Amino acid sequence: MGIGLFRKKTTAELVLTNGRVHTMNPDHPLAEAVACAAGKIVSVGTMQDVEAMITENTTILDLEGRDVTPGRIALHSNPIPSVFKEQYLQLTEKTTGKEILRSLIDFIGRHPKEERYLAYGYDTSLVTEEEISFMRQTINAESPEIPVILVASDGLHMILNAPAAAAAAAEAEVLGMPAVTPALVTSVLLSADIATLLENLSIHMFQQAQKGITSEFVRPSFTHFENIYRELLVDAYQAHLLRQRYFGSLLVNAPIPERLVLHHMAQKHTACAELNGLIQFRTLVIRYSSIEGSSHFMSEAYVRQLCTLAADKGYHIRIAASDHFAAVTALQLLSELKTSYKRSAFSVEHDETLTEEERASILTAEIYEYAAKTPSGPDLMPEAQLEEDTVRAAERLGLAAECGSIEPGKWADMAVFEDDPTASATISPTTRMTIVNGQIVYDSQNDSPEKWNRKIRKTVFQGE
């Protein structure tokens, strides 16, 4: 007996039949047919269960025995560095002042005709005032006419050479601003090569679709990059070229006033409100250290207050804890919040070893934990890995009611494989087709990266 959401008079836009459907629903684990309409699954069962929904306008896919799963969800996706490659110099929080200069000089030498040079990601605690002065002198000599901007990992601290400082000061004077702010520097000096970014985005989406990935939680980065990335996705959405659902987040790694954080969260969440669930913004990411003087240091009281306010607004929270006390504090705090805010999803990233006593005393509710050094998690049997990538990932995004399994009422996000995805722990199954919102976004028989690039460029710049 199949499961249907609507009465039989409901018509299907897409029907998958003659397949082996892994529903991830323990009550009905396998099916042979799925019917979809208006971006949702409307029936799951046998061909007889869905055939009354078929009309002359229904697309019918005979799967010829192929396997179908819910679309895979990437919880730790990090596309921004690859999409913005060669647009900036990527630093790390372990890069010293001397290493920054060596890398920057090399980057300028490899890009001699740029309108500006940007480096992002250094740790302010590793660069002294004396080093900043020396760095500024060096980049003035290396680039006397072209602006150079170094942005710390917190997105707030910056080092500018003379041309960059002059351009920002001139704009501040025009606007009547009493001082140069990071936001002003960003708006005045940081342009982007949109055509290249679109091409890189197209490549990224294609690679994800090839893996059967239908949703990705994008790890937070520099606000400037994230804003542009989201605009690119909106362009792709409006041109019907979006290949995955996008779940964005706001990064807090310094004690910014709580009201300002919530204001930014509300702005970004509202901006995504009318995008058919394909682009969402509901997660606050906090990088937290309890060691005073270290990078990302915040007081326990601040973290507690911020998380409580964010949970009260219905946001999801992820805390990346960099030391033992921070990990214990984060797990205890989010465990407490979970008992009151059950619809929000909470997770903690850490590499600390907790004793059984610590766990017993702090974890009163289920909190998702994952390791910073191994974000893909330990090796799992293929059935368990499929569960992690679908139903469990949906729970950790706070989206269990919308996705993660093939059931009536959930998003029509699915992946079709040539082989059984639960058969081998060492060989990845070959994706035949990826479906998002009831639309085929990848077909291995017809799609290629080159074809996608041509289509996204033509549609975005010339119109369909």
Tab-separated table of C-alpha atoms in Angstrom:
chain	number	residue	atom	x	y	z
A	1	MET	CA	0.000	0.000	0.000
A	2	GLY	CA	1.458	3.337	-1.014
A	3	ILE	CA	1.404	6.519	0.990
A	4	GLY	CA	-0.229	9.573	-0.602
A	5	LEU	CA	-0.460	13.158	0.519
A	6	PHE	CA	-3.349	14.267	-1.694
A	7	ARG	CA	-6.436	12.673	-3.173
A	8	LYS	CA	-6.153	10.688	-6.372
A	9	LYS	CA	-7.297	13.606	-8.495
A	10	THR	CA	-3.963	15.271	-7.754
A	11	THR	CA	-1.835	15.279	-10.901
A	12	ALA	CA	1.886	14.589	-10.859
A	13	GLU	CA	4.446	16.662	-12.723
A	14	LEU	CA	7.166	14.033	-12.363
A	15	VAL	CA	6.918	10.284	-11.726
A	16	LEU	CA	9.824	7.949	-11.083
A	17	THR	CA	8.889	4.314	-11.582
A	18	ASN	CA	10.383	0.828	-11.818
A	19	GLY	CA	13.108	1.735	-9.326
A	20	ARG	CA	14.436	0.621	-5.959
A	21	VAL	CA	13.577	3.570	-3.756
A	22	HIS	CA	15.412	3.805	-0.415
A	23	THR	CA	12.904	6.015	1.381
A	24	MET	CA	14.825	6.273	4.717
A	25	ASN	CA	11.383	5.939	6.304
A	26	PRO	CA	11.646	2.948	8.698
A	27	ASP	CA	7.926	2.215	8.380
A	28	HIS	CA	8.163	1.886	4.576
A	29	PRO	CA	11.887	1.454	3.760
A	30	LEU	CA	11.547	0.453	0.088
A	31	ALA	CA	9.258	1.491	-2.762
A	32	GLU	CA	9.242	1.306	-6.559
A	33	ALA	CA	7.611	4.595	-7.567
A	34	VAL	CA	7.536	8.241	-6.496
A	35	ALA	CA	5.213	11.002	-7.704
A	36	CYS	CA	6.079	14.700	-7.400
A	37	ALA	CA	4.124	17.931	-7.852
A	38	ALA	CA	4.837	21.587	-7.037
A	39	GLY	CA	8.290	20.707	-5.736
A	40	LYS	CA	6.972	18.188	-3.205
A	41	ILE	CA	6.637	14.424	-3.024
A	42	VAL	CA	2.944	13.534	-3.272
A	43	SER	CA	3.005	9.732	-3.308
A	44	VAL	CA	5.439	6.896	-2.601
A	45	GLY	CA	4.673	3.250	-3.272
A	46	THR	CA	3.987	1.023	-6.288
A	47	MET	CA	3.284	2.051	-9.863
A	48	GLN	CA	-0.380	1.329	-9.222
A	49	ASP	CA	-0.330	3.829	-6.340
A	50	VAL	CA	0.841	6.710	-8.540
A	51	GLU	CA	-0.646	5.937	-11.967
A	52	ALA	CA	-3.929	7.756	-11.239
A	53	MET	CA	-1.872	10.966	-10.894
A	54	ILE	CA	-0.339	10.652	-14.364
A	55	THR	CA	-1.600	12.909	-17.166
A	56	GLU	CA	-0.330	13.738	-20.637
A	57	ASN	CA	1.736	16.522	-19.037
A	58	THR	CA	3.488	14.221	-16.563
A	59	THR	CA	7.157	13.413	-17.107
A	60	ILE	CA	7.652	9.696	-16.466
A	61	LEU	CA	11.124	8.340	-15.746
A	62	ASP	CA	11.526	4.582	-16.092
A	63	LEU	CA	14.451	3.889	-13.760
A	64	GLU	CA	14.960	0.357	-15.117
A	65	GLY	CA	15.733	-0.975	-11.663
A	66	ARG	CA	18.119	1.809	-10.610
A	67	ASP	CA	18.407	2.922	-6.993
A	68	VAL	CA	16.873	6.140	-5.659
A	69	THR	CA	17.747	7.863	-2.376
A	70	PRO	CA	16.876	11.162	-0.778
A	71	GLY	CA	19.201	13.888	-2.026
A	72	ARG	CA	22.452	13.954	-0.100
A	73	ILE	CA	23.057	16.889	2.215
A	74	ALA	CA	26.563	18.350	2.567
A	75	LEU	CA	26.827	19.660	6.123
A	76	HIS	CA	30.369	21.012	5.869
A	77	SER	CA	30.559	22.452	2.371
A	78	ASN	CA	33.242	25.088	1.769
A	79	PRO	CA	32.828	26.342	-1.810
A	80	ILE	CA	33.814	29.984	-1.308
A	81	PRO	CA	37.612	29.488	-1.602
A	82	SER	CA	37.194	27.598	-4.888
A	83	VAL	CA	34.564	29.968	-6.299
A	84	PHE	CA	36.726	32.994	-5.413
A	85	LYS	CA	40.048	31.404	-6.341
A	86	GLU	CA	42.612	33.860	-7.684
A	87	GLN	CA	40.317	36.719	-6.649
A	88	TYR	CA	42.180	37.026	-3.361
A	89	LEU	CA	45.085	35.614	-1.386
A	90	GLN	CA	43.813	33.081	1.115
A	91	LEU	CA	45.626	33.214	4.460
A	92	THR	CA	45.152	31.008	7.495
A	93	GLU	CA	44.970	31.783	11.177
A	94	LYS	CA	48.404	30.187	11.568
A	95	THR	CA	50.072	32.485	9.019
A	96	THR	CA	52.724	34.687	10.629
A	97	GLY	CA	53.486	38.285	9.639
A	98	LYS	CA	56.581	37.270	7.662
A	99	GLU	CA	54.642	34.530	5.872
A	100	ILE	CA	51.870	36.994	5.013
A	101	LEU	CA	54.357	39.342	3.361
A	102	ARG	CA	56.090	36.575	1.406
A	103	SER	CA	52.768	35.219	0.169
A	104	LEU	CA	51.437	38.681	-0.686
A	105	ILE	CA	54.527	39.697	-2.663
A	106	ASP	CA	54.315	36.426	-4.589
A	107	PHE	CA	50.581	36.961	-5.216
A	108	ILE	CA	51.167	40.504	-6.535
A	109	GLY	CA	53.911	39.169	-8.809
A	110	ARG	CA	51.519	36.578	-10.260
A	111	HIS	CA	48.748	39.172	-10.784
A	112	PRO	CA	50.561	42.284	-12.083
A	113	LYS	CA	47.568	44.097	-13.596
A	114	GLU	CA	44.921	43.915	-10.873
A	115	GLU	CA	42.846	46.910	-9.793
A	116	ARG	CA	43.386	45.959	-6.151
A	117	TYR	CA	44.942	43.202	-4.066
A	118	LEU	CA	43.096	41.472	-1.248
A	119	ALA	CA	44.384	38.999	1.324
A	120	TYR	CA	42.068	37.468	3.900
A	121	GLY	CA	42.233	35.190	6.924
A	122	TYR	CA	45.152	36.127	9.197
A	123	ASP	CA	44.920	35.979	12.996
A	124	THR	CA	45.268	39.366	14.683
A	125	SER	CA	46.809	37.782	17.773
A	126	LEU	CA	49.799	36.593	15.710
A	127	VAL	CA	50.648	40.011	14.253
A	128	THR	CA	52.179	42.672	16.539
A	129	GLU	CA	51.879	46.455	16.130
A	130	GLU	CA	55.524	46.601	15.040
A	131	GLU	CA	54.864	43.962	12.393
A	132	ILE	CA	51.811	45.841	11.147
A	133	SER	CA	53.898	48.991	10.707
A	134	PHE	CA	56.585	47.062	8.829
A	135	MET	CA	53.986	45.274	6.689
A	136	ARG	CA	52.383	48.562	5.737
A	137	GLN	CA	55.749	50.004	4.703
A	138	THR	CA	56.568	46.913	2.678
A	139	ILE	CA	53.288	46.797	0.770
A	140	ASN	CA	53.545	50.539	0.105
A	141	ALA	CA	56.906	49.902	-1.545
A	142	GLU	CA	55.689	46.780	-3.345
A	143	SER	CA	52.458	48.373	-4.593
A	144	PRO	CA	52.819	52.181	-4.511
A	145	GLU	CA	49.821	52.869	-6.783
A	146	ILE	CA	47.447	49.924	-6.466
A	147	PRO	CA	45.368	49.467	-3.275
A	148	VAL	CA	46.294	46.533	-1.042
A	149	ILE	CA	43.901	45.348	1.683
A	150	LEU	CA	44.694	42.711	4.293
A	151	VAL	CA	41.631	41.520	6.204
A	152	ALA	CA	41.827	39.513	9.436
A	153	SER	CA	39.772	36.369	9.957
A	154	ASP	CA	37.301	38.334	12.095
A	155	GLY	CA	36.464	40.542	9.091
A	156	LEU	CA	36.925	43.644	11.242
A	157	HIS	CA	40.661	44.309	11.504
A	158	MET	CA	42.385	45.474	8.320
A	159	ILE	CA	45.794	46.624	7.132
A	160	LEU	CA	45.733	49.077	4.212
A	161	ASN	CA	48.546	50.445	2.103
A	162	ALA	CA	48.627	54.168	1.240
A	163	PRO	CA	46.485	54.021	-1.947
A	164	ALA	CA	43.839	51.929	-0.186
A	165	ALA	CA	43.768	54.206	2.856
A	166	ALA	CA	43.537	57.314	0.634
A	167	ALA	CA	40.632	55.899	-1.402
A	168	ALA	CA	38.710	54.915	1.721
A	169	ALA	CA	39.367	58.294	3.405
A	170	ALA	CA	38.207	60.185	0.317
A	171	GLU	CA	34.947	58.235	0.212
A	172	ALA	CA	34.407	58.773	3.944
A	173	GLU	CA	34.780	62.517	3.407
A	174	VAL	CA	32.272	62.478	0.545
A	175	LEU	CA	29.783	60.616	2.721
A	176	GLY	CA	30.423	62.815	5.749
A	177	MET	CA	31.613	59.874	7.834
A	178	PRO	CA	33.862	60.704	10.815
A	179	ALA	CA	36.039	57.624	10.329
A	180	VAL	CA	36.858	54.842	7.894
A	181	THR	CA	35.018	51.624	8.775
A	182	PRO	CA	35.543	48.046	7.565
A	183	ALA	CA	32.195	48.207	5.764
A	184	LEU	CA	33.293	51.342	3.913
A	185	VAL	CA	36.584	49.758	2.852
A	186	THR	CA	34.671	46.731	1.596
A	187	SER	CA	32.181	48.767	-0.425
A	188	VAL	CA	34.795	51.084	-1.957
A	189	LEU	CA	37.728	48.789	-2.652
A	190	LEU	CA	36.550	45.222	-3.033
A	191	SER	CA	35.134	44.599	-6.481
A	192	ALA	CA	34.665	41.161	-8.032
A	193	ASP	CA	34.954	39.545	-11.453
A	194	ILE	CA	31.368	38.328	-11.723
A	195	ALA	CA	31.848	36.411	-14.978
A	196	THR	CA	34.675	34.346	-13.492
A	197	LEU	CA	32.765	33.801	-10.274
A	198	LEU	CA	29.733	32.537	-12.192
A	199	GLU	CA	31.898	30.101	-14.106
A	200	ASN	CA	33.497	28.845	-10.890
A	201	LEU	CA	30.080	28.562	-9.242
A	202	SER	CA	28.781	26.565	-12.196
A	203	ILE	CA	31.700	24.136	-11.864
A	204	HIS	CA	31.073	23.765	-8.140
A	205	MET	CA	27.352	23.099	-8.584
A	206	PHE	CA	28.061	20.560	-11.311
A	207	GLN	CA	30.531	18.676	-9.116
A	208	GLN	CA	28.064	18.600	-6.236
A	209	ALA	CA	25.227	17.391	-8.452
A	210	GLN	CA	27.487	14.626	-9.785
A	211	LYS	CA	27.636	13.307	-6.208
A	212	GLY	CA	23.865	13.379	-5.746
A	213	ILE	CA	24.131	16.373	-3.387
A	214	THR	CA	20.924	18.408	-3.357
A	215	SER	CA	21.572	20.655	-0.327
A	216	GLU	CA	24.646	22.196	1.225
A	217	PHE	CA	25.341	24.072	4.393
A	218	VAL	CA	28.089	26.497	3.416
A	219	ARG	CA	30.747	27.118	6.027
A	220	PRO	CA	30.876	30.842	6.845
A	221	SER	CA	33.587	33.097	5.479
A	222	PHE	CA	34.352	36.793	5.037
A	223	THR	CA	31.036	38.675	4.899
A	224	HIS	CA	32.036	40.363	1.626
A	225	PHE	CA	32.503	36.987	-0.083
A	226	GLU	CA	29.342	35.550	1.398
A	227	ASN	CA	27.227	38.485	0.215
A	228	ILE	CA	28.548	38.133	-3.334
A	229	TYR	CA	28.159	34.352	-3.230
A	230	ARG	CA	24.538	34.670	-2.148
A	231	GLU	CA	23.889	37.205	-4.939
A	232	LEU	CA	25.350	34.753	-7.451
A	233	LEU	CA	23.015	32.050	-6.150
A	234	VAL	CA	20.035	34.394	-6.414
A	235	ASP	CA	21.008	35.135	-10.030
A	236	ALA	CA	21.186	31.388	-10.685
A	237	TYR	CA	17.835	30.870	-8.953
A	238	GLN	CA	16.117	33.573	-11.001
A	239	ALA	CA	17.524	32.034	-14.177
A	240	HIS	CA	16.352	28.536	-13.075
A	241	LEU	CA	19.962	27.357	-12.911
A	242	LEU	CA	20.357	26.619	-9.211
A	243	ARG	CA	21.502	23.022	-8.714
A	244	GLN	CA	21.435	22.719	-4.897
A	245	ARG	CA	19.625	24.248	-1.987
A	246	TYR	CA	21.833	26.676	-0.094
A	247	PHE	CA	21.835	27.151	3.677
A	248	GLY	CA	23.824	30.188	4.739
A	249	SER	CA	25.089	31.364	8.092
A	250	LEU	CA	26.453	34.384	9.920
A	251	LEU	CA	29.890	34.075	11.494
A	252	VAL	CA	30.661	35.628	14.875
A	253	ASN	CA	34.257	35.224	16.036
A	254	ALA	CA	34.606	38.349	18.161
A	255	PRO	CA	32.322	39.811	20.870
A	256	ILE	CA	30.084	41.938	18.638
A	257	PRO	CA	27.049	43.528	20.361
A	258	GLU	CA	24.242	40.969	20.504
A	259	ARG	CA	21.639	43.323	19.040
A	260	LEU	CA	23.847	43.969	16.014
A	261	VAL	CA	24.289	40.232	15.437
A	262	LEU	CA	20.545	39.613	15.595
A	263	HIS	CA	19.927	42.585	13.282
A	264	HIS	CA	22.269	41.095	10.660
A	265	MET	CA	20.661	37.674	11.091
A	266	ALA	CA	17.185	39.126	10.590
A	267	GLN	CA	18.278	41.068	7.494
A	268	LYS	CA	19.801	38.015	5.820
A	269	HIS	CA	16.921	35.744	6.818
A	270	THR	CA	14.366	38.186	5.408
A	271	ALA	CA	16.317	38.542	2.149
A	272	CYS	CA	15.874	34.793	1.570
A	273	ALA	CA	12.183	34.656	2.491
A	274	GLU	CA	10.758	34.515	-1.046
A	275	LEU	CA	13.182	32.137	-2.719
A	276	ASN	CA	11.019	29.002	-2.583
A	277	GLY	CA	13.121	27.380	0.136
A	278	LEU	CA	16.068	27.004	-2.242
A	279	ILE	CA	18.163	29.680	-0.523
A	280	GLN	CA	17.824	29.907	3.246
A	281	PHE	CA	19.554	31.698	6.087
A	282	ARG	CA	18.842	30.569	9.633
A	283	THR	CA	22.140	29.606	11.271
A	284	LEU	CA	24.474	31.463	13.606
A	285	VAL	CA	28.051	30.152	13.678
A	286	ILE	CA	30.226	31.107	16.653
A	287	ARG	CA	33.977	30.498	16.817
A	288	TYR	CA	34.684	30.432	20.520
A	289	SER	CA	37.824	30.357	22.620
A	290	SER	CA	37.760	30.594	26.412
A	291	ILE	CA	41.471	31.533	26.628
A	292	GLU	CA	41.847	35.254	27.206
A	293	GLY	CA	44.150	36.919	24.675
A	294	SER	CA	43.727	34.164	22.107
A	295	SER	CA	41.991	34.439	18.778
A	296	HIS	CA	38.177	34.327	19.066
A	297	PHE	CA	38.202	34.847	22.826
A	298	MET	CA	34.743	35.541	24.224
A	299	SER	CA	33.449	35.436	27.751
A	300	GLU	CA	31.171	32.597	28.746
A	301	ALA	CA	28.519	35.144	29.714
A	302	TYR	CA	28.607	36.717	26.235
A	303	VAL	CA	28.311	33.356	24.443
A	304	ARG	CA	25.459	32.312	26.702
A	305	GLN	CA	23.546	35.560	26.175
A	306	LEU	CA	24.044	35.557	22.396
A	307	CYS	CA	22.997	31.918	22.011
A	308	THR	CA	19.932	32.373	24.175
A	309	LEU	CA	18.772	35.403	22.178
A	310	ALA	CA	19.409	33.647	18.864
A	311	ALA	CA	17.559	30.487	19.940
A	312	ASP	CA	14.649	32.618	21.103
A	313	LYS	CA	14.399	33.990	17.551
A	314	GLY	CA	14.242	30.466	16.156
A	315	TYR	CA	17.748	30.381	14.694
A	316	HIS	CA	19.992	27.325	14.562
A	317	ILE	CA	23.373	27.551	16.317
A	318	ARG	CA	26.768	26.014	15.591
A	319	ILE	CA	29.694	26.610	17.939
A	320	ALA	CA	33.281	25.865	16.880
A	321	ALA	CA	35.126	25.434	20.184
A	322	SER	CA	38.915	25.749	20.128
A	323	ASP	CA	39.777	24.486	23.623
A	324	HIS	CA	38.537	22.035	26.252
A	325	PHE	CA	36.678	24.502	28.463
A	326	ALA	CA	35.021	26.092	25.421
A	327	ALA	CA	33.880	22.670	24.173
A	328	VAL	CA	32.426	21.697	27.550
A	329	THR	CA	30.744	25.100	27.913
A	330	ALA	CA	29.283	24.946	24.392
A	331	LEU	CA	27.922	21.421	24.811
A	332	GLN	CA	26.405	22.224	28.180
A	333	LEU	CA	24.856	25.492	26.996
A	334	LEU	CA	23.340	24.094	23.805
A	335	SER	CA	22.129	21.008	25.638
A	336	GLU	CA	20.271	23.274	28.047
A	337	LEU	CA	18.822	25.360	25.203
A	338	LYS	CA	17.674	22.258	23.305
A	339	THR	CA	15.279	21.360	26.116
A	340	SER	CA	13.432	24.658	25.594
A	341	TYR	CA	13.964	25.296	21.871
A	342	LYS	CA	13.254	21.899	20.322
A	343	ARG	CA	12.752	23.178	16.764
A	344	SER	CA	16.209	24.736	16.603
A	345	ALA	CA	19.246	22.648	15.641
A	346	PHE	CA	22.409	22.889	17.737
A	347	SER	CA	25.882	21.529	17.036
A	348	VAL	CA	29.419	21.819	18.375
A	349	GLU	CA	32.650	21.421	16.425
A	350	HIS	CA	35.636	20.431	18.568
A	351	ASP	CA	38.608	18.104	18.798
A	352	GLU	CA	38.619	17.663	22.565
A	353	THR	CA	38.397	14.350	24.447
A	354	LEU	CA	35.626	14.415	27.035
A	355	THR	CA	35.438	11.985	29.922
A	356	GLU	CA	32.339	9.889	30.547
A	357	GLU	CA	31.726	11.934	33.675
A	358	GLU	CA	31.837	15.191	31.716
A	359	ARG	CA	29.442	13.877	29.120
A	360	ALA	CA	27.035	12.567	31.715
A	361	SER	CA	26.988	15.907	33.512
A	362	ILE	CA	26.612	18.247	30.529
A	363	LEU	CA	24.610	16.429	27.837
A	364	THR	CA	20.936	16.331	28.744
A	365	ALA	CA	19.720	16.553	25.118
A	366	GLU	CA	20.990	15.369	21.739
A	367	ILE	CA	23.575	17.775	20.348
A	368	TYR	CA	25.373	17.119	17.079
A	369	GLU	CA	29.142	16.892	17.607
A	370	TYR	CA	31.714	16.746	14.854
A	371	ALA	CA	35.505	16.995	14.658
A	372	ALA	CA	37.142	20.084	13.197
A	373	LYS	CA	40.039	18.077	11.745
A	374	THR	CA	37.889	15.365	10.177
A	375	PRO	CA	34.602	17.031	9.151
A	376	SER	CA	33.514	14.043	7.073
A	377	GLY	CA	33.452	11.897	10.190
A	378	PRO	CA	34.731	8.361	10.742
A	379	ASP	CA	34.403	5.599	8.171
A	380	LEU	CA	30.919	4.123	8.222
A	381	MET	CA	29.200	1.181	6.636
A	382	PRO	CA	27.414	2.332	3.464
A	383	GLU	CA	23.941	2.012	4.987
A	384	ALA	CA	24.997	4.125	7.973
A	385	GLN	CA	26.725	6.651	5.686
A	386	LEU	CA	23.554	7.021	3.621
A	387	GLU	CA	21.600	7.630	6.808
A	388	GLU	CA	24.146	10.239	7.942
A	389	ASP	CA	24.022	12.044	4.569
A	390	THR	CA	20.226	12.176	4.446
A	391	VAL	CA	17.906	11.797	7.407
A	392	ARG	CA	20.509	12.618	10.094
A	393	ALA	CA	21.879	15.582	8.153
A	394	ALA	CA	18.342	16.948	7.795
A	395	GLU	CA	17.868	16.686	11.556
A	396	ARG	CA	21.123	18.551	12.162
A	397	LEU	CA	19.985	21.377	9.906
A	398	GLY	CA	16.631	21.540	11.699
A	399	LEU	CA	14.908	20.395	8.491
A	400	ALA	CA	13.671	16.902	9.338
A	401	ALA	CA	10.115	17.902	8.421
A	402	GLU	CA	11.211	19.087	4.948
A	403	CYS	CA	13.855	16.687	3.707
A	404	GLY	CA	16.131	13.753	4.493
A	405	SER	CA	13.668	11.009	3.492
A	406	ILE	CA	11.342	10.237	0.606
A	407	GLU	CA	7.895	10.770	2.088
A	408	PRO	CA	4.750	12.623	0.992
A	409	GLY	CA	4.877	16.296	1.897
A	410	LYS	CA	8.680	16.570	1.836
A	411	TRP	CA	10.774	18.341	-0.768
A	412	ALA	CA	11.167	16.399	-4.002
A	413	ASP	CA	14.969	16.204	-3.655
A	414	MET	CA	16.368	12.837	-4.796
A	415	ALA	CA	19.371	11.144	-6.353
A	416	VAL	CA	19.266	8.269	-8.836
A	417	PHE	CA	22.250	5.910	-8.882
A	418	GLU	CA	23.458	3.354	-11.393
A	419	ASP	CA	24.476	1.034	-8.550
A	420	ASP	CA	23.210	0.228	-5.079
A	421	PRO	CA	24.539	3.005	-2.778
A	422	THR	CA	24.459	0.617	0.179
A	423	ALA	CA	26.506	-2.125	-1.517
A	424	SER	CA	30.107	-0.990	-1.035
A	425	ALA	CA	32.003	1.009	1.586
A	426	THR	CA	34.963	1.616	-0.754
A	427	ILE	CA	33.388	2.343	-4.143
A	428	SER	CA	31.172	5.402	-4.533
A	429	PRO	CA	28.006	4.767	-6.546
A	430	THR	CA	27.712	6.434	-9.937
A	431	THR	CA	25.068	9.148	-9.988
A	432	ARG	CA	22.718	8.874	-12.959
A	433	MET	CA	20.457	11.789	-12.078
A	434	THR	CA	19.940	14.466	-9.406
A	435	ILE	CA	16.545	16.016	-8.727
A	436	VAL	CA	15.921	19.203	-6.729
A	437	ASN	CA	12.459	20.577	-6.015
A	438	GLY	CA	10.966	18.109	-8.455
A	439	GLN	CA	13.226	19.265	-11.313
A	440	ILE	CA	16.021	17.261	-12.930
A	441	VAL	CA	19.129	19.381	-12.368
A	442	TYR	CA	21.700	16.814	-13.459
A	443	ASP	CA	21.509	13.983	-15.978
A	444	SER	CA	24.757	12.137	-16.605
A	445	GLN	CA	23.580	11.255	-20.124
A	446	ASN	CA	23.116	14.860	-21.219
A	447	ASP	CA	25.095	17.218	-18.963
A	448	SER	CA	28.699	18.360	-18.946
A	449	PRO	CA	30.592	21.202	-17.206
A	450	GLU	CA	31.078	22.979	-20.531
A	451	LYS	CA	27.356	22.843	-21.329
A	452	TRP	CA	26.481	24.204	-17.893
A	453	ASN	CA	28.981	27.062	-18.201
A	454	ARG	CA	27.590	28.101	-21.561
A	455	LYS	CA	24.029	28.018	-20.273
A	456	ILE	CA	24.664	29.993	-17.074
A	457	ARG	CA	26.629	32.672	-18.934
A	458	LYS	CA	24.058	32.980	-21.710
A	459	THR	CA	21.082	33.065	-19.348
A	460	VAL	CA	22.491	35.461	-16.754
A	461	PHE	CA	24.094	37.934	-19.154
A	462	GLN	CA	21.876	37.721	-22.239
A	463	GLY	CA	18.528	36.468	-20.940
A	464	GLU	CA	16.788	33.248	-21.809
